[in-house]
mmCIF file of C-alpha atoms in Angstrom:
data_model
loop_
_atom_site.group_PDB
_atom_site.id
_atom_site.type_symbol
_atom_site.label_atom_id
_atom_site.label_comp_id
_atom_site.label_asym_id
_atom_site.label_seq_id
_atom_site.Cartn_x
_atom_site.Cartn_y
_atom_site.Cartn_z
ATOM 1 C CA UNK X 92 -74.228 46.131 71.953
ATOM 2 C CA UNK X 93 -74.967 49.469 72.399
ATOM 3 C CA UNK X 94 -73.912 52.806 70.368
ATOM 4 C CA UNK X 95 -71.867 53.522 73.179
ATOM 5 C CA UNK X 96 -69.729 50.213 72.956
ATOM 6 C CA UNK X 97 -69.835 50.191 69.540
ATOM 7 C CA UNK X 98 -67.707 53.301 69.138
ATOM 8 C CA UNK X 99 -65.536 52.440 71.822
ATOM 9 C CA UNK X 100 -64.758 49.079 70.286
ATOM 10 C CA UNK X 101 -64.458 51.282 66.605
ATOM 11 C CA UNK X 102 -61.702 53.291 68.699
ATOM 12 C CA UNK X 103 -60.101 50.021 69.850
ATOM 13 C CA UNK X 104 -59.551 49.434 66.222
ATOM 14 C CA UNK X 105 -58.722 52.517 64.827
ATOM 15 C CA UNK X 106 -56.064 52.025 67.461
ATOM 16 C CA UNK X 107 -54.393 49.440 66.408
ATOM 17 C CA UNK X 108 -54.801 50.104 62.827
ATOM 18 C CA UNK X 109 -52.714 53.357 63.832
ATOM 19 C CA UNK X 110 -50.147 51.588 65.456
ATOM 20 C CA UNK X 111 -49.352 49.490 62.757
ATOM 21 C CA UNK X 112 -49.770 51.985 60.376
ATOM 22 C CA UNK X 113 -46.503 53.601 62.334
ATOM 23 C CA UNK X 114 -44.569 50.350 62.794
ATOM 24 C CA UNK X 115 -44.805 49.822 59.192
ATOM 25 C CA UNK X 116 -43.536 53.812 58.052
ATOM 26 C CA UNK X 117 -40.915 53.274 60.384
ATOM 27 C CA UNK X 118 -39.602 49.469 58.641
ATOM 28 C CA UNK X 119 -40.664 51.913 55.475
ATOM 29 C CA UNK X 120 -37.664 54.390 56.656
ATOM 30 C CA UNK X 121 -35.597 51.962 57.416
ATOM 31 C CA UNK X 122 -35.305 49.856 54.611
ATOM 32 C CA UNK X 123 -34.941 52.867 52.064
ATOM 33 C CA UNK X 124 -32.085 54.094 54.230
ATOM 34 C CA UNK X 125 -30.665 50.284 54.064
ATOM 35 C CA UNK X 126 -31.580 50.295 50.021
ATOM 36 C CA UNK X 127 -29.410 53.171 50.137
ATOM 37 C CA UNK X 128 -26.344 52.126 51.340
ATOM 38 C CA UNK X 129 -26.400 48.813 49.401
ATOM 39 C CA UNK X 130 -27.049 50.648 46.185
ATOM 40 C CA UNK X 131 -24.011 52.818 47.018
ATOM 41 C CA UNK X 132 -22.097 49.831 47.822
ATOM 42 C CA UNK X 133 -23.379 48.155 44.173
ATOM 43 C CA UNK X 134 -21.846 51.724 42.335
ATOM 44 C CA UNK X 135 -18.726 51.342 44.233
ATOM 45 C CA UNK X 136 -18.584 47.660 43.175
ATOM 46 C CA UNK X 137 -19.232 48.585 39.824
ATOM 47 C CA UNK X 138 -16.223 51.552 39.649
ATOM 48 C CA UNK X 139 -13.814 49.433 41.421
ATOM 49 C CA UNK X 140 -14.248 46.194 38.506
ATOM 50 C CA UNK X 141 -14.410 49.211 35.620
ATOM 51 C CA UNK X 142 -11.173 49.995 36.694
ATOM 52 C CA UNK X 143 -9.925 46.614 37.177
ATOM 53 C CA UNK X 144 -10.900 45.719 34.266
ATOM 54 C CA UNK X 145 -9.496 48.459 32.903
ATOM 55 C CA UNK X 146 -5.926 47.626 34.166
ATOM 56 C CA UNK X 147 -6.475 44.082 32.685
ATOM 57 C CA UNK X 148 -4.620 43.296 30.126
ATOM 58 C CA UNK X 149 -7.665 42.434 27.305
ATOM 59 C CA UNK X 150 -6.547 38.775 26.319
ATOM 60 C CA UNK X 151 -7.066 37.593 30.251
ATOM 61 C CA UNK X 152 -10.479 35.602 30.617
ATOM 62 C CA UNK X 153 -10.149 33.993 34.205
ATOM 63 C CA UNK X 154 -13.429 32.298 34.984
ATOM 64 C CA UNK X 155 -15.784 32.864 37.105
ATOM 65 C CA UNK X 156 -14.044 31.516 40.985
ATOM 66 C CA UNK X 157 -17.425 29.781 41.704
ATOM 67 C CA UNK X 158 -16.946 27.548 38.730
ATOM 68 C CA UNK X 159 -13.119 27.071 38.924
ATOM 69 C CA UNK X 160 -13.832 26.146 42.152
ATOM 70 C CA UNK X 161 -16.478 23.126 40.738
ATOM 71 C CA UNK X 162 -14.567 22.436 38.359
ATOM 72 C CA UNK X 163 -11.064 21.886 40.572
ATOM 73 C CA UNK X 164 -13.226 20.253 43.502
ATOM 74 C CA UNK X 165 -14.623 17.802 40.616
ATOM 75 C CA UNK X 166 -11.021 16.896 39.012
ATOM 76 C CA UNK X 167 -9.447 16.432 42.225
ATOM 77 C CA UNK X 168 -12.532 14.101 43.054
ATOM 78 C CA UNK X 169 -11.663 12.057 40.363
ATOM 79 C CA UNK X 170 -7.795 12.181 41.146
ATOM 80 C CA UNK X 171 -8.433 10.801 44.350
ATOM 81 C CA UNK X 172 -10.866 7.918 42.912
ATOM 82 C CA UNK X 173 -8.863 7.127 39.466
ATOM 83 C CA UNK X 174 -10.701 3.929 38.928
ATOM 84 C CA UNK X 175 -14.540 4.838 40.698
ATOM 85 C CA UNK X 176 -17.307 5.296 38.231
ATOM 86 C CA UNK X 177 -19.610 8.386 39.598
ATOM 87 C CA UNK X 178 -23.278 8.822 38.333
ATOM 88 C CA UNK X 179 -23.525 12.656 38.831
ATOM 89 C CA UNK X 180 -25.778 12.561 41.881
ATOM 90 C CA UNK X 181 -23.221 10.546 43.751
ATOM 91 C CA UNK X 182 -21.387 13.374 42.712
ATOM 92 C CA UNK X 183 -23.100 15.529 43.990
ATOM 93 C CA UNK X 184 -23.376 13.838 47.613
ATOM 94 C CA UNK X 185 -19.713 12.930 47.655
ATOM 95 C CA UNK X 186 -18.679 16.823 47.212
ATOM 96 C CA UNK X 187 -21.466 17.930 48.890
ATOM 97 C CA UNK X 188 -23.333 20.163 46.447
ATOM 98 C CA UNK X 189 -27.437 20.538 45.826
ATOM 99 C CA UNK X 190 -28.919 17.518 44.550
ATOM 100 C CA UNK X 191 -31.707 19.283 42.920
ATOM 101 C CA UNK X 192 -32.152 18.840 39.097
ATOM 102 C CA UNK X 193 -30.742 22.033 38.229
ATOM 103 C CA UNK X 194 -27.907 21.975 39.808
ATOM 104 C CA UNK X 195 -27.314 18.060 38.791
ATOM 105 C CA UNK X 196 -27.846 18.981 35.132
ATOM 106 C CA UNK X 197 -24.816 21.645 35.442
ATOM 107 C CA UNK X 198 -22.278 19.537 36.204
ATOM 108 C CA UNK X 199 -23.682 17.002 33.878
ATOM 109 C CA UNK X 200 -23.002 19.699 31.578
ATOM 110 C CA UNK X 201 -19.644 20.354 33.330
ATOM 111 C CA UNK X 202 -18.467 16.485 32.769
ATOM 112 C CA UNK X 203 -19.816 16.483 29.394
ATOM 113 C CA UNK X 204 -16.644 19.150 29.246
ATOM 114 C CA UNK X 205 -14.535 17.435 31.223
ATOM 115 C CA UNK X 206 -15.178 13.993 29.059
ATOM 116 C CA UNK X 207 -15.002 16.215 25.683
ATOM 117 C CA UNK X 208 -11.375 17.565 27.075
ATOM 118 C CA UNK X 209 -10.121 14.207 27.221
ATOM 119 C CA UNK X 210 -10.293 14.033 31.227
ATOM 120 C CA UNK X 211 -12.897 11.718 32.161
ATOM 121 C CA UNK X 212 -14.893 9.018 29.804
ATOM 122 C CA UNK X 213 -17.832 7.811 30.291
ATOM 123 C CA UNK X 214 -18.265 4.052 30.601
ATOM 124 C CA UNK X 215 -21.857 4.075 30.799
ATOM 125 C CA UNK X 216 -24.779 6.789 30.750
ATOM 126 C CA UNK X 217 -24.609 8.863 33.124
ATOM 127 C CA UNK X 218 -21.470 7.363 34.436
ATOM 128 C CA UNK X 219 -17.939 9.294 34.655
ATOM 129 C CA UNK X 220 -14.567 8.510 35.743
ATOM 130 C CA UNK X 221 -10.893 9.593 35.404
ATOM 131 C CA UNK X 222 -9.360 8.831 32.096
ATOM 132 C CA UNK X 223 -7.074 6.314 32.548
#
């Protein structure tokens, strides 16, 4: 390989690297704009929440919507199948919930609360059914 061939290869690599750097700068600019817009939206949401919290009576304590919905779905499932005994994993599959261990443990905790509240009973370890 001669010197002119080496210089040509070096120039080609330089041009490709410069083009990549330009592309990355464009991405950074686009992401910076997106980040600024998202942070502005977060500030708007925080301000809205502050206003709503100021208008809400202090004794009002609503459960998060997702949690309330999951509880409602669990209770509805047990009401629809009053004699059926569910394992937590079976309940997750029935409800179409994720079956990873952290999700299962959260549901296990929810079911424990429903047992303590008297809505469900636990006929065996890891088994739950509607209290009759």
